[in-house]
Short mmCIF file of C-alpha atoms in Angstrom, two decimals:
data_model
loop_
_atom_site.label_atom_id
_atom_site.label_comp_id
_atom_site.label_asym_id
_atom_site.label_seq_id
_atom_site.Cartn_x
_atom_site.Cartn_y
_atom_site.Cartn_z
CA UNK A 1 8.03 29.24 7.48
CA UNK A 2 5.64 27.47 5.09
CA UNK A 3 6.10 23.35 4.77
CA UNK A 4 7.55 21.13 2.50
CA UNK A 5 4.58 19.24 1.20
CA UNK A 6 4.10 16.37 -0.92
CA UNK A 7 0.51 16.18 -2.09
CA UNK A 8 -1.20 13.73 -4.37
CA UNK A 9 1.42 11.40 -4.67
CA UNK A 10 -0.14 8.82 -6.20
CA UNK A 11 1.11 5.02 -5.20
CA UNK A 12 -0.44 1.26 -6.91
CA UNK A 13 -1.56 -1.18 -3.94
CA UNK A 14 1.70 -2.90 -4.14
CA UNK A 15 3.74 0.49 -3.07
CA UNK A 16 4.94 1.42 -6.28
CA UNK A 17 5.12 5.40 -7.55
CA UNK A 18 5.73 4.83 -10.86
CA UNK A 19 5.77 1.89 -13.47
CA UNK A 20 9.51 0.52 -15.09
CA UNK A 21 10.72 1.65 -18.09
CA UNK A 22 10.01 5.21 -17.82
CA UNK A 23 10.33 7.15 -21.52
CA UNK A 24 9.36 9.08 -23.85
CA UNK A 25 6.71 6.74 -24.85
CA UNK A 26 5.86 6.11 -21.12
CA UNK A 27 6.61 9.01 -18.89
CA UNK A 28 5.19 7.28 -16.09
CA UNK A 29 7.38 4.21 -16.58
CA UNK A 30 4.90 0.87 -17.99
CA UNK A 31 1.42 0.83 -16.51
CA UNK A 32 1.83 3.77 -14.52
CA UNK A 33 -0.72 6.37 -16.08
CA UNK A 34 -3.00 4.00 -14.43
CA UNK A 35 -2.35 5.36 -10.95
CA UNK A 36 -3.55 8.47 -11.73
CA UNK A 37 -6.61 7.65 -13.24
CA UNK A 38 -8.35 9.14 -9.78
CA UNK A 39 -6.78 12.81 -10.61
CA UNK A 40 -7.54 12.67 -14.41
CA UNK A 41 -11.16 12.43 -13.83
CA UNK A 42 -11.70 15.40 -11.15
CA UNK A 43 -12.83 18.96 -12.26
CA UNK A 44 -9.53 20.50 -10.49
CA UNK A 45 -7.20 18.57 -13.05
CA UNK A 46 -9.08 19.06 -16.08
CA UNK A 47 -8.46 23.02 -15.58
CA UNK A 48 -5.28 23.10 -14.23
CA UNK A 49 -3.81 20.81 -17.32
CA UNK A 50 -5.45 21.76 -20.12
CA UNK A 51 -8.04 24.96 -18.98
CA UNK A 52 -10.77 22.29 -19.61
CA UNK A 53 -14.37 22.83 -17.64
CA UNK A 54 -15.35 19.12 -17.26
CA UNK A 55 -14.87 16.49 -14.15
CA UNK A 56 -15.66 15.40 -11.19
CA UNK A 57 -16.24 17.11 -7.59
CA UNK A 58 -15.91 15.44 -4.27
CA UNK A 59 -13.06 13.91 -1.81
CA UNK A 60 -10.73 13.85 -4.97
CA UNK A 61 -10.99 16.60 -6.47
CA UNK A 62 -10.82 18.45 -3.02
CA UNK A 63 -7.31 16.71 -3.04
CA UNK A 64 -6.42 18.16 -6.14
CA UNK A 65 -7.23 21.48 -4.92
CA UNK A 66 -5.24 21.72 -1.60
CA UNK A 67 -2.41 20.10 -3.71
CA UNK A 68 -1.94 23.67 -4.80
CA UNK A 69 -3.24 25.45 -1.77
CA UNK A 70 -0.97 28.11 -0.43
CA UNK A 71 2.36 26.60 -2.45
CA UNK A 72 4.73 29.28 -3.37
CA UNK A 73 7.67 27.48 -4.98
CA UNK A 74 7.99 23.19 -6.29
CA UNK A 75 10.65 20.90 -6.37
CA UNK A 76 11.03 18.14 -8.71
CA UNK A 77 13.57 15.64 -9.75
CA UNK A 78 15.13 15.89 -13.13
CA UNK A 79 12.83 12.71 -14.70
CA UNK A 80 9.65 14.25 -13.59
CA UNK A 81 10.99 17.18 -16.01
CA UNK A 82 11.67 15.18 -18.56
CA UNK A 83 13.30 12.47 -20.08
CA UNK A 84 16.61 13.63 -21.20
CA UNK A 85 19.58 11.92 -19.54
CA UNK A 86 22.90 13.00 -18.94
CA UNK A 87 23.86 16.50 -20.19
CA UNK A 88 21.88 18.61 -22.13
CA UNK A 89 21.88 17.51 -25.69
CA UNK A 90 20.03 21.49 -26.31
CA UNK A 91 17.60 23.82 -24.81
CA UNK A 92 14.68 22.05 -26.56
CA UNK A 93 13.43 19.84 -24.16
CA UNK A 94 10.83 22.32 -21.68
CA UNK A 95 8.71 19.80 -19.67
CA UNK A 96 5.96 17.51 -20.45
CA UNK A 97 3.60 20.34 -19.71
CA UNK A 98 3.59 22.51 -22.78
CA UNK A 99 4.00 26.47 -23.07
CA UNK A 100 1.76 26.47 -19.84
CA UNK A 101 2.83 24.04 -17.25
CA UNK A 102 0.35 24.01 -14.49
CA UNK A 103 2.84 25.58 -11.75
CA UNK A 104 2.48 29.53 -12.03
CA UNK A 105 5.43 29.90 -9.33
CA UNK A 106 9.16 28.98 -9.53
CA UNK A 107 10.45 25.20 -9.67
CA UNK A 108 13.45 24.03 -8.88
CA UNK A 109 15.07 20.91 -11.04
CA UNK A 110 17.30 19.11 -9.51
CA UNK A 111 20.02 17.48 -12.01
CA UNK A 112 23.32 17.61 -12.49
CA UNK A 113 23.52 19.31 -15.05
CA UNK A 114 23.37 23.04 -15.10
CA UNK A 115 21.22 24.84 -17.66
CA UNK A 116 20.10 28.55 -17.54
CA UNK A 117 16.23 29.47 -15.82
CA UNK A 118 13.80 29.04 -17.94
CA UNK A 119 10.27 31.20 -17.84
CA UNK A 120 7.55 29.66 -19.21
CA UNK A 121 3.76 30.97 -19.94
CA UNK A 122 1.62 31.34 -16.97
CA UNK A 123 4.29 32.37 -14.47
CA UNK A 124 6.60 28.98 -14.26
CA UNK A 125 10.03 29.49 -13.86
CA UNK A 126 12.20 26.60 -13.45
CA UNK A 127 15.53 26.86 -12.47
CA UNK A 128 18.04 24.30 -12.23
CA UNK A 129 19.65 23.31 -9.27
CA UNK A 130 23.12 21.21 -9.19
CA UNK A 131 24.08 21.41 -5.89
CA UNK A 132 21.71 19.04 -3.79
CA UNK A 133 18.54 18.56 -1.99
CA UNK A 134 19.40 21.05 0.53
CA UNK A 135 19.86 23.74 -1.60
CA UNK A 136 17.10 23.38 -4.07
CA UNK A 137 15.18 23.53 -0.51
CA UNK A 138 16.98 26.77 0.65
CA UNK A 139 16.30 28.19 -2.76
CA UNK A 140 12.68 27.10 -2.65
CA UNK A 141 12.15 28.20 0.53
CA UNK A 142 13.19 31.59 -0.13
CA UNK A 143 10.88 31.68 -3.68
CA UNK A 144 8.46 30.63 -1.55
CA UNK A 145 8.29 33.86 0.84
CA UNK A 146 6.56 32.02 3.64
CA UNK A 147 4.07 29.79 1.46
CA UNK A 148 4.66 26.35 1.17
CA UNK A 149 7.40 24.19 -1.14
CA UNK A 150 5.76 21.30 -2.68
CA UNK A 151 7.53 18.19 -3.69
CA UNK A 152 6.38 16.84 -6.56
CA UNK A 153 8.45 13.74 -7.11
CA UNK A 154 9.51 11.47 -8.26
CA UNK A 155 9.90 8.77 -6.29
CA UNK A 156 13.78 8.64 -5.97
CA UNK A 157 13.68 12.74 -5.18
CA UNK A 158 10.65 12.44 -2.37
CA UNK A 159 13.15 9.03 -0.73
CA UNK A 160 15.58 11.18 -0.81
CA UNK A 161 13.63 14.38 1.46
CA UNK A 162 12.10 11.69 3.26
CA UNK A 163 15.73 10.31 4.42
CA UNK A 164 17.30 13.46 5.09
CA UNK A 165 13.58 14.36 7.15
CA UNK A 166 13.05 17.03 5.43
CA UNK A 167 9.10 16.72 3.94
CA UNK A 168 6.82 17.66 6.60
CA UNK A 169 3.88 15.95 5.20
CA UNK A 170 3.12 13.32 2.88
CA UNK A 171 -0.12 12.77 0.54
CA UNK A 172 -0.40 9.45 -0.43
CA UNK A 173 -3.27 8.79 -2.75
CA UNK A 174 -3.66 4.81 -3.00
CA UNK A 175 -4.79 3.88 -6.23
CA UNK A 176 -6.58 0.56 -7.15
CA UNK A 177 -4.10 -0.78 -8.88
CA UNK A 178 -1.35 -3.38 -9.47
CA UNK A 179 2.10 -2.56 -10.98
CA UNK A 180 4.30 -5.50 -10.06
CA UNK A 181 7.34 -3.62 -11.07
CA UNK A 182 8.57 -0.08 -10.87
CA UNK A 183 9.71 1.85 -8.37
CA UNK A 184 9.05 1.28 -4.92
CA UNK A 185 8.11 4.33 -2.33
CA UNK A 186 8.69 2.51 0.62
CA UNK A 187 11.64 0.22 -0.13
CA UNK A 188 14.01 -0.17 2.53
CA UNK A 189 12.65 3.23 4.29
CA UNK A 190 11.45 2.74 7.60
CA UNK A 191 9.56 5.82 7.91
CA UNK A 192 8.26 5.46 11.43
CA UNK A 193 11.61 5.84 12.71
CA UNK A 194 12.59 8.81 10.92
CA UNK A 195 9.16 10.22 12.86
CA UNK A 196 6.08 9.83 10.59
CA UNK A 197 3.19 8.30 11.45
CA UNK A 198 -0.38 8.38 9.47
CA UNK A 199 -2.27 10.99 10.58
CA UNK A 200 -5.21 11.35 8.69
CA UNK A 201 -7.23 8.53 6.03
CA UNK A 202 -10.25 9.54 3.59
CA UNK A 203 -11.92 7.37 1.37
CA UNK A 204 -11.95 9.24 -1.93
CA UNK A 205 -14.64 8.66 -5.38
CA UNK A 206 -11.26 6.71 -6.86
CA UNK A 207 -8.39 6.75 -4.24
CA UNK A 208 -7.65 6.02 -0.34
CA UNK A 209 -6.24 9.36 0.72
CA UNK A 210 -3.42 8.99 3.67
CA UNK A 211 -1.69 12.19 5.25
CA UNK A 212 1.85 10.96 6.72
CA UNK A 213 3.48 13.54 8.83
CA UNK A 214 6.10 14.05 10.97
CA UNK A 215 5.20 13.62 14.89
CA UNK A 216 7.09 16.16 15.69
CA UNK A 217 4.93 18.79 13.56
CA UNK A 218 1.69 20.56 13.63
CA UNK A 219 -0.56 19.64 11.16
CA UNK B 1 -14.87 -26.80 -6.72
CA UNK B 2 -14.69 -23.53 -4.05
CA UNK B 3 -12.25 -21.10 -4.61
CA UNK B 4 -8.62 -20.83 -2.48
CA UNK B 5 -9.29 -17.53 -1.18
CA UNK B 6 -7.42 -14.99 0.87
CA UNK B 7 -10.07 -12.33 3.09
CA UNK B 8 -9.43 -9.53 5.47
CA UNK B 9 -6.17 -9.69 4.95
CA UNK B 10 -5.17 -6.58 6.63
CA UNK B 11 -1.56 -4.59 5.39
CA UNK B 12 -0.05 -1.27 6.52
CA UNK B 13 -0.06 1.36 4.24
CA UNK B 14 3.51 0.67 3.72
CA UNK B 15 2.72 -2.96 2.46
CA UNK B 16 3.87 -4.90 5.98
CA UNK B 17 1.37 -7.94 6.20
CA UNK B 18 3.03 -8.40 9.99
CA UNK B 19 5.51 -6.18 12.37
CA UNK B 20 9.02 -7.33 12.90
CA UNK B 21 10.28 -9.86 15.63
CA UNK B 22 6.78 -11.68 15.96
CA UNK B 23 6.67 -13.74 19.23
CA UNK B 24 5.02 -14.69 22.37
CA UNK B 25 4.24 -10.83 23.51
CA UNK B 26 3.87 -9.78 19.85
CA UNK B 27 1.96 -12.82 17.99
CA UNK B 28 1.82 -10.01 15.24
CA UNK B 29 5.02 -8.65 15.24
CA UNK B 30 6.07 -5.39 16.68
CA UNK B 31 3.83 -3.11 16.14
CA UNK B 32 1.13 -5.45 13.92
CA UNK B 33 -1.47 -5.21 16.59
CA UNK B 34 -2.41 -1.73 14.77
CA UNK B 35 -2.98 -3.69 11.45
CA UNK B 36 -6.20 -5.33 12.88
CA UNK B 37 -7.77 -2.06 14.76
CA UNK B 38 -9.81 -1.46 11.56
CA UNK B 39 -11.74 -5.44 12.58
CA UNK B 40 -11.66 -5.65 16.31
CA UNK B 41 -14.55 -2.40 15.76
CA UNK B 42 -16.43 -4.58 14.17
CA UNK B 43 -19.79 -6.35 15.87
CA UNK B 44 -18.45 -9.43 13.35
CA UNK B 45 -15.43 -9.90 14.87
CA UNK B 46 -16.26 -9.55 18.48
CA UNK B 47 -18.90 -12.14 18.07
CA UNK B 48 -16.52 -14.25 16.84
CA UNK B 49 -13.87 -13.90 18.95
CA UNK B 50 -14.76 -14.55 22.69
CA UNK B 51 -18.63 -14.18 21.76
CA UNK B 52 -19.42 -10.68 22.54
CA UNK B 53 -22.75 -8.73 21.12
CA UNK B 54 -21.00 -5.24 20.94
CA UNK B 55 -19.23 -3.42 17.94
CA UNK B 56 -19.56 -1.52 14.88
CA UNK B 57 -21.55 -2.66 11.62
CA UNK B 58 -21.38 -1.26 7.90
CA UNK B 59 -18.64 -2.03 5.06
CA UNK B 60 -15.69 -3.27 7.22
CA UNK B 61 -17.97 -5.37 9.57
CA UNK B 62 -19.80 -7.21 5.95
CA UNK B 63 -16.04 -7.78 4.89
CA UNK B 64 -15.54 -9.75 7.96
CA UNK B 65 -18.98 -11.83 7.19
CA UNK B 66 -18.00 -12.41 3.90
CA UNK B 67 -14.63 -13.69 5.12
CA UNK B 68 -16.43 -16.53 6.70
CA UNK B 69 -19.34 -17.75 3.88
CA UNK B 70 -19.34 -20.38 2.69
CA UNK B 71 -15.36 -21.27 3.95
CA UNK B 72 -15.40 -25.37 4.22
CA UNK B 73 -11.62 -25.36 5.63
CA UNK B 74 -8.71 -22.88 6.05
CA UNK B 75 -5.06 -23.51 5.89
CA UNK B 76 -2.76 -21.32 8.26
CA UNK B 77 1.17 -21.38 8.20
CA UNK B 78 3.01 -22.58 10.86
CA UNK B 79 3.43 -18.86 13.13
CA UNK B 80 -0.20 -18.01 12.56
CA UNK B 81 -0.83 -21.11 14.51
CA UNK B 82 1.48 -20.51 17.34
CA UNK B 83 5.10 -19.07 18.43
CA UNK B 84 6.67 -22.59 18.58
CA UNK B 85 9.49 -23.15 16.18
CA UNK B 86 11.54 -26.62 15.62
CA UNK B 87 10.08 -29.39 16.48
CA UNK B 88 7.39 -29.48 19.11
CA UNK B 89 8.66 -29.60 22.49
CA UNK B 90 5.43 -30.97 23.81
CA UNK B 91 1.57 -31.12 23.17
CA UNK B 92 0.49 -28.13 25.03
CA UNK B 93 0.28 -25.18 22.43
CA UNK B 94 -3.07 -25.40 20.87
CA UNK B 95 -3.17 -21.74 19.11
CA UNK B 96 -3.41 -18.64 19.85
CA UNK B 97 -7.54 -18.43 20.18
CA UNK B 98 -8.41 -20.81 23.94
CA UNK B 99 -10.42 -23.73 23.99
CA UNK B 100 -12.63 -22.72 20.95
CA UNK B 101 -11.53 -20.76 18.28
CA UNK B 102 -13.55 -18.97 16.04
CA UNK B 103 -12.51 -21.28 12.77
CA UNK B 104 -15.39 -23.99 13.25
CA UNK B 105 -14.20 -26.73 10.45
CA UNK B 106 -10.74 -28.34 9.77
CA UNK B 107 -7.66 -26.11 9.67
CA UNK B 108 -4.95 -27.37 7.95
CA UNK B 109 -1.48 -26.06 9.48
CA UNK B 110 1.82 -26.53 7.26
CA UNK B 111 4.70 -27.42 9.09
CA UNK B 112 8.08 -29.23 9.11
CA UNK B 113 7.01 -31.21 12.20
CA UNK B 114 4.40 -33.65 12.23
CA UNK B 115 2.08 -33.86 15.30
CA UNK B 116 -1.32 -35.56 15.49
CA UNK B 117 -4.31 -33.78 14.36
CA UNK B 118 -6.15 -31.53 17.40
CA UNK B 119 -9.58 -31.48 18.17
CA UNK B 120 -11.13 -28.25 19.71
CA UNK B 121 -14.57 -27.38 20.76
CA UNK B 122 -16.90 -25.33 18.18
CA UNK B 123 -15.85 -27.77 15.42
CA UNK B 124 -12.15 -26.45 14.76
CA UNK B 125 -9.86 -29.64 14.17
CA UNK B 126 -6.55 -28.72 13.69
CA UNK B 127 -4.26 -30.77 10.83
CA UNK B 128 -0.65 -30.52 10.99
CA UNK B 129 0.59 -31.18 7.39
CA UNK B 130 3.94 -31.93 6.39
CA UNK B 131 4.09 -32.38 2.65
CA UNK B 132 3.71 -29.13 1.05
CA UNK B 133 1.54 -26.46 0.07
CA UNK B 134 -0.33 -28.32 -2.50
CA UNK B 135 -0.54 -31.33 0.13
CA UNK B 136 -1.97 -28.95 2.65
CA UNK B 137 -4.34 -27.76 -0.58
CA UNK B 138 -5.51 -30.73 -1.83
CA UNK B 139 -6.73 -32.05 1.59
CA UNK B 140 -8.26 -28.51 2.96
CA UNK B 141 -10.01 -28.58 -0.67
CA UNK B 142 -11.20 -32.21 0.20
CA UNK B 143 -12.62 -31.32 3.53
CA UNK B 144 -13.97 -28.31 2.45
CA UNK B 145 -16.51 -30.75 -0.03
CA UNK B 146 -17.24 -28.12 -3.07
CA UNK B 147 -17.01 -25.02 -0.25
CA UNK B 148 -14.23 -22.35 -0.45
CA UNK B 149 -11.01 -22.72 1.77
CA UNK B 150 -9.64 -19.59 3.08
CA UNK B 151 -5.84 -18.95 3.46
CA UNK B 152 -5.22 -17.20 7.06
CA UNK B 153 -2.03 -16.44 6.33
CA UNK B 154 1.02 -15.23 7.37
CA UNK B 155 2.50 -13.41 4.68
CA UNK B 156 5.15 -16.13 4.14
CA UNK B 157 2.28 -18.83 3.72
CA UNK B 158 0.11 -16.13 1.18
CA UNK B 159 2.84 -15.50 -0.79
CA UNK B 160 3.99 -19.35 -1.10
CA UNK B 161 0.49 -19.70 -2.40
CA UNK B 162 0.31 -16.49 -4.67
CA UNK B 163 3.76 -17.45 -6.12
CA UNK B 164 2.28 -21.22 -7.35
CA UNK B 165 -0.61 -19.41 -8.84
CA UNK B 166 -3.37 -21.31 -6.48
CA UNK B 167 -5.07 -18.00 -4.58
CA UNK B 168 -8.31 -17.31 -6.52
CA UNK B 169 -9.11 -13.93 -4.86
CA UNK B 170 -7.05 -11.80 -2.44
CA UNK B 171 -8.92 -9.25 -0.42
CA UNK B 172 -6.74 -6.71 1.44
CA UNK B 173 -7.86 -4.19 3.90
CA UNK B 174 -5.45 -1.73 3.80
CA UNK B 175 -5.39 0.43 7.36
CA UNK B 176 -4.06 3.48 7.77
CA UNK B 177 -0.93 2.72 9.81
CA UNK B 178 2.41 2.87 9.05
CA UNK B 179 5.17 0.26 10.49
CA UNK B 180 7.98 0.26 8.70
CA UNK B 181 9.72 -2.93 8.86
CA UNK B 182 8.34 -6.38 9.47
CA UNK B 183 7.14 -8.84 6.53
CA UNK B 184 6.61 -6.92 3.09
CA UNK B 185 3.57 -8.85 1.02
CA UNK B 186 4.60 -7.65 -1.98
CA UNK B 187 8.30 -7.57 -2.13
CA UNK B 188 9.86 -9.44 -5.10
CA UNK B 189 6.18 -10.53 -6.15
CA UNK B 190 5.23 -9.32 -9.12
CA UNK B 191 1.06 -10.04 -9.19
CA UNK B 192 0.07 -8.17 -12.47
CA UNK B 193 2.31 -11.13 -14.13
CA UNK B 194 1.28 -13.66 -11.51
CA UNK B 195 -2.27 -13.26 -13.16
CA UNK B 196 -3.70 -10.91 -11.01
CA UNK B 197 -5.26 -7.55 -11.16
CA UNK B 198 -7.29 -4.85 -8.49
CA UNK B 199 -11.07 -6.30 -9.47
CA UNK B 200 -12.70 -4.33 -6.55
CA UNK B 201 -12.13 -1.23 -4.45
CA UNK B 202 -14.65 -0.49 -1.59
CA UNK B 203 -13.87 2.14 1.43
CA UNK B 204 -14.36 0.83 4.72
CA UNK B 205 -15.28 3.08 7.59
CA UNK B 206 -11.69 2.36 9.48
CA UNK B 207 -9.91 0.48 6.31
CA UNK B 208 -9.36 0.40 2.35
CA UNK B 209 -10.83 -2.74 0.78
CA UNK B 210 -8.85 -4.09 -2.49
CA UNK B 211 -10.13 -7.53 -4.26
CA UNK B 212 -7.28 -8.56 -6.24
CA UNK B 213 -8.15 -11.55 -8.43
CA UNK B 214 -6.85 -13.77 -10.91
CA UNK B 215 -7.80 -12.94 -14.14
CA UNK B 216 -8.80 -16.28 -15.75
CA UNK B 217 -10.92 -16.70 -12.69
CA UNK B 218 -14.52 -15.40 -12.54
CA UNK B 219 -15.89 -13.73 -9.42
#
């Protein structure tokens, strides 16, 4: 059975994921495009959003790239979707990602809210899951066919694996930056006692890369 | 007039400056001991401390140097001096580092408890102030005569400082442990509109170096 990753999870020096405020305007909540500055400038990025040839190689950009190694199925929280609240007001809102989001493999939404799959350009699917963290797993797990689930975020949705021990390893990507507000990854989650320990640091062109897994897991 | 500077302060990757339950056995809390790993390599810090000529040079070694140039007088709280709490029972704690510690000029100690000032061989006198962070400021900056003072810490006494807007620069080496409770640096403090933003980023062979600095201030 494949893992459930997260990978290049991006986090500001003072531990937050994302900035406050998140919106249309600011998907990343206030101030928080800045913590991904490191991805934006590596060659890996520029083609996967956006088909672009440009960027940077090296320990970043290697990130990047095993981000997406062997993944067969994501899971994502409803805000890292999009920014519709509540019930669906329509069927127009399909990601931040255009006609061809950068996936190429089924995600699974978790919300509330149940809306029908829908199969985007490229070979994204996302399907909407309304029954929990478990199931969106099982589902994604079974999409997968072996491969590995990635967890792309956000921050609430990767506390929420990381509570119920589910990830099996973590990518942090420490970005030099300050938020000062925003949400926190490590608020109130004591994640040596639910078995994770740092396994693995390299110094990157832009981040501090740190692989957290579980100590009761292969790497 | 030096600057008020906070250096090789070293932080989990979770943002604990310190373990939990800091005492006699643990003078760095549970667990804290792993914070430090990343300077006890280094040839800097085992001169330093207890004189020997062994250990590692390169970037995190030159951070430890450059923790000590040109520093006229450093102010510690209360717990990096000792375990003690309440008043003092007697005269017979004189810190944590023997007969000569590695500080070498006057080190100004904030606590609720007066006690006479403490002479040590290498240079170190110890002052035990009483009135207040800005006391303990004003005198370290008046010892120091135009030379920096550096804040040792703990997290309590950095983030008394940061909080009054008096730390000029903040260099933390961020090691690649994680210890999940203890005292959080950053909780509740927001630094981007204390003044302060991520000047510097340099990887260290065992640690991630971050200069935070106050933005009116020049380097």
């Amino acid at each position: 059975m494949g893992k459930l990753r997260v990978a290049c999870f991006a986090l500001s020096a003072d531990g937050f994921g994302a900035g406050p405020e998140q919106s249309l305007d600011h998907p990343l909540g206030i101030g928080g495009m800045a913590l991904h500055q490191w991805a934006f400038a590596t060659a890996a990025f520029q083609r996967l959003h956006g088909g672009g040839s440009g960027g940077e190689t090296g320990v970043d950009n290697d990130f990047i790239e095993r981000g997406f190694d062997n993944v067969g199925a994501w899971i994502l929280g409803r805000n890292m979707f999009g920014p519709v609240r509540g019930p669906w007001p329509d069927r127009e809102w399909k990601g931040w990602w255009g006609e061809e989001p950068p996936y190429r493999v089924p995600v699974f939404v978790l919300t509330h809210h149940a809306r029908p799959a829908l199969a985007m350009q490229g070979g994204t699917v996302f399907h909407f899951v309304t029954d929990g963290i478990q199931a969106a797993l099982q589902r994604a797990r079974q999409a997968a066919g072996g491969r590995d689930v990635r967890l792309g975020g956000g921050v609430d949705t990767v506390r929420q694996y990381l509570r119920a021990g589910l990830v099996d390893e973590l990518h942090l990507a420490i970005a030099p930056v300050l938020l000062g507000a925003g949400e926190a990854l490590f608020a109130g989650l004591d994640l040596p006692a639910l078995g994770y320990q740092c396994a693995e640091r390299v110094p990157g062109e832009r981040a501090c890369h740190l692989l957290l897994r579980r100590l009761d897991r292969p790497a």
